Amino acid sequence: MLVQVAHDALLLALQHVLRAVSANNPIPILSGVRIHTNEDGIIMTASNTSLAIQYRIPLGDSSATVQKAGAIVVPGRYFYEIIRKLSVGPILLEAKERWFLTIESGKSQIRLCGMDPVEFPSFNHSLSPDPVRKLRLANGSFLKAVKQTAFAASTSETRPVITGVSLVFGNELLHLMATDGIRLAALTIPINGQATDISNVIIPANNLKEVAKMFSAEEGLIEIETGLRQIGFAMNNLQIHSALIEGAFPSVKNIIPQRCISQVVMEKSSLLHAVERACVLAGDNIIRLSVTPESVELTSKTAELGETEEEVQLQTLSGDKFIVSLNGKLLMDILRCIDKESIKISYSGSMSPIMILPVEDTSASLFLITPVRTASSFT
Amino acid sequence: MLVQVAHDALLLALQHVLRAVSANNPIPILSGVRIHTNEDGIIMTASNTSLAIQYRIPLGDSSATVQKAGAIVVPGRYFYEIIRKLSVGPILLEAKERWFLTIESGKSQIRLCGMDPVEFPSFNHSLSPDPVRKLRLANGSFLKAVKQTAFAASTSETRPVITGVSLVFGNELLHLMATDGIRLAALTIPINGQATDISNVIIPANNLKEVAKMFSAEEGLIEIETGLRQIGFAMNNLQIHSALIEGAFPSVKNIIPQRCISQVVMEKSSLLHAVERACVLAGDNIIRLSVTPESVELTSKTAELGETEEEVQLQTLSGDKFIVSLNGKLLMDILRCIDKESIKISYSGSMSPIMILPVEDTSASLFLITPVRTASSFT
């Protein structure tokens, strides 16, 4: 392999794929980045057991030329550190005997010990031979959907299935859902295309966040392909594959309260700021909401430290006044990901989850949070 | 105590003093910030065993008014977190019975458990009764002096005296010096004023860096006062006291090579970038410089990873060609703090320290770095 590539193009490619290179992978080849050439360009690939990322540096303009086709695997972080510190200008990469890569730029000459690319796991473009389902989605909708659901997934490995985000493909709709057992976030967005065999998958929430972060600067349509064991995301020069979590995602139908006692509509940002302040002195993060026709009062307390009292205006209250205690940090997460001005909070009794809905949201998002039962001294 | 203070003024004051509040201080009162009032304003003070910071919110304009004089100590980090999250606007602070502080702003009411201010260590304004020496210095010169010396101090507590920066006051000159046993940075700057009893002190390098960071945005003259056990820095509304390190700083006179074999002048930034690249693959950070009349060649090597070769142009070489191996990371630190375009490297033999001087620097800085002896296979 002998290629010439512009410094900024190579650096950009490495910044993308490096997210799949773990610092101390027990499998040596996975600490590497595979470089190979084909008719489309110079392709960089990195992979760990859960996430694989491929970035293509296109040929054609002055940024990249292939003088001799080939492939090599180089140690990812060292290669990136070297490239990052080279000065701007063309870089010559040549694979030599016994998997050495020489890097030439200006008056710098580097010889880097590489590895045989045959040992590198293949990046399965088509996700075949699994049955495959494809759809295209406006990237903006995709990013919003991830932001509004992935945060609610569990971070504890005791129930692996809820560390993921559930995707259920309907005929014209895509349902996303995540939960950690105490709170739940669900969202439905319209899609084009019909259902196939593969009607639902669970993606590790951290991978989904990583995918959203990497595509956050792009505009246009993102292509999503699901197989039985993998899901793929592709747009422009970037392709990402994530492993799926096996298992059945808990059903939500029985959790959503069917009828409510009270509904209160209020400004989201006022409530969020009040919750943020109340959390500073909230022991175990527990804050109390006391809703009357006049206002919503938030209180929190930590013995030996102090207590807070906040009053937030409400827009409307239908039904009875109520008092509920809940985890303020979890409520904060929910409020932060809502991008509407007003929210509606539905109360269905002290044993039922609180339901929070953005007012006037066409994308049909829904958030639930289970109240905490507190000692009578506090309530 | 009953005071009213603008949100931004209080926040700024807390951001300054909080640097002296350690997260888990075994002495509970030191996790606090003392608030007290006097005729000059509202004074915030924080202190740990090594550093004390005082910030004054001046009265007179609308930003602060004292309705009732007094003092209280509040838990520093919680108080800061609460103030940070309050909305913009006036804040009312009132010390109540049994050292409770009430914080009122808009519709927020917070009660915070405080402590008796009598137990708080006093912030000794005059540093008396120690003999005191005062001087004023342009803040720009002070910041530059700290930047060019403090980095070279040792971070290991095995020899506490070299974790500090030595300040020696001459008649019209101030000498600063720091070393970690392998490298040394020294700087002489002109000052006004005559020598007194207190002719030299050692300041913990980390405190000095902290002081420089806090004064970095200010312009004007910084006032420095030294006592026997403390040094004070003051400017505008901010005063900082640092403990001193007791002991004798190692003498440098015998270390500076008296005559050199070779001198090479070269561009600083070219050398710095080459060293940065060479360090990526430098085992134990060791890089080799090979200086010939034609060029300076830098090489580095790590078994199993690879090797680098860099060529840097030189401007002049007087004396013989030479080869020397040294710690690239330490050399990088030195080059990064030099703000001149050209440097002169003096070589005095394989057993003597390399001397690095900025070319055309009136502030008389000097850097030394001791070479490493390497196995013959590498040299």
CSV table of C-alpha atoms in Angstrom, one decimal, chain B residues 86-318:
chain,number,residue,atom,x,y,z
B,86,LEU,CA,-30.2,31.2,41.5
B,87,SER,CA,-31.6,33.5,38.8
B,88,VAL,CA,-30.0,36.9,38.1
B,89,GLY,CA,-31.1,39.6,40.5
B,90,PRO,CA,-30.5,40.8,44.0
B,91,ILE,CA,-29.9,38.2,46.8
B,92,LEU,CA,-30.7,38.8,50.4
B,93,LEU,CA,-28.4,37.1,52.9
B,94,GLU,CA,-29.4,37.1,56.6
B,95,ALA,CA,-27.6,35.4,59.5
B,96,LYS,CA,-30.1,34.1,61.9
B,97,GLU,CA,-29.9,32.5,65.4
B,98,ARG,CA,-27.8,29.4,65.9
B,99,TRP,CA,-25.8,30.3,62.8
B,100,PHE,CA,-28.4,29.7,60.1
B,101,LEU,CA,-28.1,31.7,56.9
B,102,THR,CA,-31.3,32.5,55.0
B,103,ILE,CA,-30.8,33.1,51.3
B,104,GLU,CA,-33.7,34.9,49.5
B,105,SER,CA,-34.0,35.6,45.8
B,106,GLY,CA,-37.2,35.9,43.8
B,107,LYS,CA,-39.4,33.0,44.9
B,108,SER,CA,-36.6,30.9,46.3
B,109,GLN,CA,-36.0,30.6,50.0
B,110,ILE,CA,-33.0,28.6,51.3
B,111,ARG,CA,-32.0,28.0,54.9
B,112,LEU,CA,-28.4,26.9,55.2
B,113,CYS,CA,-26.7,25.6,58.4
B,114,GLY,CA,-23.7,27.8,59.0
B,115,MET,CA,-20.9,27.9,61.6
B,116,ASP,CA,-19.6,30.3,64.2
B,117,PRO,CA,-17.2,32.7,62.5
B,118,VAL,CA,-15.0,32.9,65.7
B,119,GLU,CA,-13.6,29.5,64.9
B,120,PHE,CA,-12.5,30.5,61.4
B,121,PRO,CA,-8.7,31.1,61.1
B,122,SER,CA,-7.9,34.8,60.9
B,123,PHE,CA,-6.7,36.3,57.6
B,124,ASN,CA,-3.7,38.3,58.7
B,125,HIS,CA,-3.8,41.4,56.5
B,126,SER,CA,-0.4,42.8,57.4
B,127,LEU,CA,1.4,39.4,57.9
B,128,SER,CA,2.6,41.0,61.1
B,129,PRO,CA,4.1,40.5,63.6
B,130,ASP,CA,6.7,39.0,61.3
B,131,PRO,CA,9.2,41.5,59.7
B,132,VAL,CA,7.6,42.5,56.5
B,133,ARG,CA,8.9,43.4,53.1
B,134,LYS,CA,6.7,44.9,50.4
B,135,LEU,CA,7.1,45.4,46.7
B,136,ARG,CA,5.0,46.3,43.8
B,137,LEU,CA,5.5,44.6,40.4
B,138,ALA,CA,3.7,45.0,37.0
B,139,ASN,CA,1.3,42.1,36.9
B,140,GLY,CA,2.5,41.1,33.4
B,141,SER,CA,6.1,40.6,34.7
B,142,PHE,CA,4.8,38.6,37.6
B,143,LEU,CA,2.7,36.3,35.5
B,144,LYS,CA,5.6,35.7,33.1
B,145,ALA,CA,8.0,35.0,35.9
B,146,VAL,CA,5.7,32.4,37.3
B,147,LYS,CA,5.1,30.8,34.0
B,148,GLN,CA,8.8,30.5,33.3
B,149,THR,CA,9.8,29.0,36.6
B,150,ALA,CA,7.0,27.2,38.5
B,151,PHE,CA,6.7,24.4,35.9
B,152,ALA,CA,10.1,23.1,36.7
B,153,ALA,CA,9.5,22.5,40.4
B,154,SER,CA,9.4,18.9,41.6
B,155,THR,CA,6.1,17.2,42.2
B,156,SER,CA,7.5,14.6,44.5
B,157,GLU,CA,7.2,15.2,48.2
B,158,THR,CA,10.4,13.3,49.0
B,159,ARG,CA,12.3,16.6,48.9
B,160,PRO,CA,9.7,19.2,50.0
B,161,VAL,CA,12.0,22.1,49.5
B,162,ILE,CA,12.2,21.7,45.7
B,163,THR,CA,8.4,21.5,45.4
B,164,GLY,CA,8.7,25.2,45.8
B,165,VAL,CA,9.9,28.2,43.8
B,166,SER,CA,12.8,30.1,45.4
B,167,LEU,CA,12.5,33.9,45.5
B,168,VAL,CA,15.7,35.8,46.3
B,169,PHE,CA,15.3,39.5,46.7
B,170,GLY,CA,18.3,41.5,45.7
B,171,ASN,CA,18.8,45.3,45.8
B,172,GLU,CA,17.2,46.0,42.5
B,173,LEU,CA,16.6,42.5,41.3
B,174,LEU,CA,14.3,39.6,42.1
B,175,HIS,CA,15.7,36.1,41.3
B,176,LEU,CA,13.3,33.2,40.8
B,177,MET,CA,14.3,29.6,40.5
B,178,ALA,CA,12.8,26.1,40.5
B,179,THR,CA,14.2,22.7,39.9
B,180,ASP,CA,13.2,19.0,40.1
B,181,GLY,CA,16.7,17.7,40.2
B,182,ILE,CA,16.9,17.0,36.5
B,183,ARG,CA,15.9,20.4,35.0
B,184,LEU,CA,16.1,23.9,36.4
B,185,ALA,CA,14.5,27.2,35.4
B,186,ALA,CA,15.8,30.5,36.6
B,187,LEU,CA,14.8,34.1,35.9
B,188,THR,CA,15.9,37.5,37.1
B,189,ILE,CA,13.6,40.5,36.9
B,190,PRO,CA,14.2,44.1,37.9
B,191,ILE,CA,12.3,45.5,40.9
B,192,ASN,CA,12.1,48.7,42.8
B,193,GLY,CA,13.2,48.8,46.4
B,194,GLN,CA,16.0,47.8,48.6
B,195,ALA,CA,16.8,44.5,50.4
B,196,THR,CA,15.7,44.0,54.0
B,197,ASP,CA,16.2,41.1,56.5
B,198,ILE,CA,13.9,38.9,54.5
B,199,SER,CA,16.1,38.1,51.5
B,200,ASN,CA,14.8,34.8,50.3
B,201,VAL,CA,11.6,32.7,50.6
B,202,ILE,CA,10.4,29.4,49.0
B,203,ILE,CA,6.7,29.4,47.9
B,204,PRO,CA,4.9,26.1,47.1
B,205,ALA,CA,4.9,26.0,43.2
B,206,ASN,CA,1.3,24.9,43.1
B,207,ASN,CA,0.2,27.9,45.2
B,208,LEU,CA,2.2,30.2,43.0
B,209,LYS,CA,0.5,28.8,39.9
B,210,GLU,CA,-2.9,29.2,41.6
B,211,VAL,CA,-2.0,32.8,42.5
B,212,ALA,CA,-1.0,33.5,38.9
B,213,LYS,CA,-4.1,31.9,37.5
B,214,MET,CA,-6.3,34.1,39.8
B,215,PHE,CA,-4.6,37.3,38.9
B,216,SER,CA,-4.2,36.4,35.2
B,217,ALA,CA,-7.2,38.6,34.1
B,218,GLU,CA,-6.1,41.6,36.1
B,219,GLU,CA,-4.1,44.5,34.9
B,220,GLY,CA,-1.9,46.9,36.9
B,221,LEU,CA,0.5,46.5,39.8
B,222,ILE,CA,0.5,43.5,42.1
B,223,GLU,CA,1.6,44.0,45.6
B,224,ILE,CA,3.7,41.3,47.2
B,225,GLU,CA,4.4,41.2,50.9
B,226,THR,CA,6.7,38.6,52.5
B,227,GLY,CA,6.8,37.7,56.2
B,228,LEU,CA,8.7,34.9,57.8
B,229,ARG,CA,6.0,32.2,57.4
B,230,GLN,CA,3.7,33.7,54.8
B,231,ILE,CA,3.7,35.6,51.6
B,232,GLY,CA,0.8,37.8,50.5
B,233,PHE,CA,-0.3,38.9,47.0
B,234,ALA,CA,-2.9,41.7,46.6
B,235,MET,CA,-4.5,43.5,43.7
B,236,ASN,CA,-7.8,45.3,43.3
B,237,ASN,CA,-10.4,43.3,45.3
B,238,LEU,CA,-8.4,40.1,45.7
B,239,GLN,CA,-5.8,39.1,48.4
B,240,ILE,CA,-4.1,35.8,48.6
B,241,HIS,CA,-1.8,34.5,51.3
B,242,SER,CA,0.4,31.4,50.9
B,243,ALA,CA,2.4,29.5,53.4
B,244,LEU,CA,6.1,29.3,52.8
B,245,ILE,CA,8.3,26.2,52.7
B,246,GLU,CA,11.0,26.1,55.3
B,247,GLY,CA,14.5,25.0,54.4
B,248,ALA,CA,17.4,26.0,52.3
B,249,PHE,CA,17.0,25.9,48.5
B,250,PRO,CA,19.9,24.1,46.7
B,251,SER,CA,22.6,26.4,45.4
B,252,VAL,CA,22.8,26.5,41.7
B,253,LYS,CA,26.2,28.2,41.3
B,254,ASN,CA,28.1,25.0,40.9
B,255,ILE,CA,25.6,23.4,38.5
B,256,ILE,CA,25.8,26.1,35.8
B,257,PRO,CA,28.5,25.0,33.3
B,258,GLN,CA,31.2,27.6,33.2
B,259,ARG,CA,32.4,27.0,29.7
B,260,CYS,CA,30.9,25.2,26.9
B,261,ILE,CA,32.1,23.0,24.0
B,262,SER,CA,29.4,23.9,21.5
B,263,GLN,CA,26.6,26.4,21.0
B,264,VAL,CA,23.8,26.0,18.5
B,265,VAL,CA,21.2,28.6,17.7
B,266,MET,CA,17.9,27.5,16.2
B,267,GLU,CA,14.2,28.4,15.8
B,268,LYS,CA,12.3,27.5,19.0
B,269,SER,CA,9.0,26.4,17.4
B,270,SER,CA,10.5,24.1,14.8
B,271,LEU,CA,12.4,22.3,17.6
B,272,LEU,CA,9.4,22.2,19.9
B,273,HIS,CA,7.2,20.6,17.2
B,274,ALA,CA,9.9,18.0,16.3
B,275,VAL,CA,10.3,17.1,20.0
B,276,GLU,CA,6.5,16.8,20.4
B,277,ARG,CA,6.4,14.3,17.5
B,278,ALA,CA,9.5,12.4,18.7
B,279,CYS,CA,8.0,12.0,22.2
B,280,VAL,CA,5.1,9.9,20.9
B,281,LEU,CA,7.4,7.0,20.2
B,282,ALA,CA,10.1,7.8,22.8
B,283,GLY,CA,10.6,4.9,25.2
B,284,ASP,CA,10.9,6.4,28.7
B,285,ASN,CA,10.5,9.8,27.0
B,286,ILE,CA,14.2,9.6,25.9
B,287,ILE,CA,15.0,11.4,22.6
B,288,ARG,CA,18.4,11.8,21.0
B,289,LEU,CA,19.7,15.1,19.5
B,290,SER,CA,22.5,14.8,17.0
B,291,VAL,CA,23.9,18.2,16.1
B,292,THR,CA,26.1,18.6,13.0
B,293,PRO,CA,27.0,21.8,11.1
B,294,GLU,CA,24.3,20.9,8.6
B,295,SER,CA,21.3,20.2,10.9
B,296,VAL,CA,19.9,18.9,14.2
B,297,GLU,CA,18.6,15.4,13.9
B,298,LEU,CA,16.1,14.1,16.5
B,299,THR,CA,15.5,10.4,16.9
B,300,SER,CA,13.4,8.3,19.3
B,301,LYS,CA,12.5,4.6,19.5
B,302,THR,CA,10.2,2.2,21.4
B,303,ALA,CA,10.7,-1.5,20.8
B,304,GLU,CA,7.5,-3.1,19.4
B,305,LEU,CA,6.1,0.3,18.4
B,306,GLY,CA,8.5,2.0,16.0
B,307,GLU,CA,10.8,4.9,15.7
B,308,THR,CA,10.9,8.5,14.5
B,309,GLU,CA,13.5,10.6,12.8
B,310,GLU,CA,13.1,14.4,12.6
B,311,GLU,CA,15.4,17.0,11.0
B,312,VAL,CA,15.4,20.6,12.2
B,313,GLN,CA,17.3,23.4,10.6
B,314,LEU,CA,19.9,25.3,12.7
B,315,GLN,CA,20.8,28.9,12.4
B,316,THR,CA,24.4,28.8,13.6
B,317,LEU,CA,26.7,26.2,15.3
B,318,SER,CA,29.9,27.3,17.0
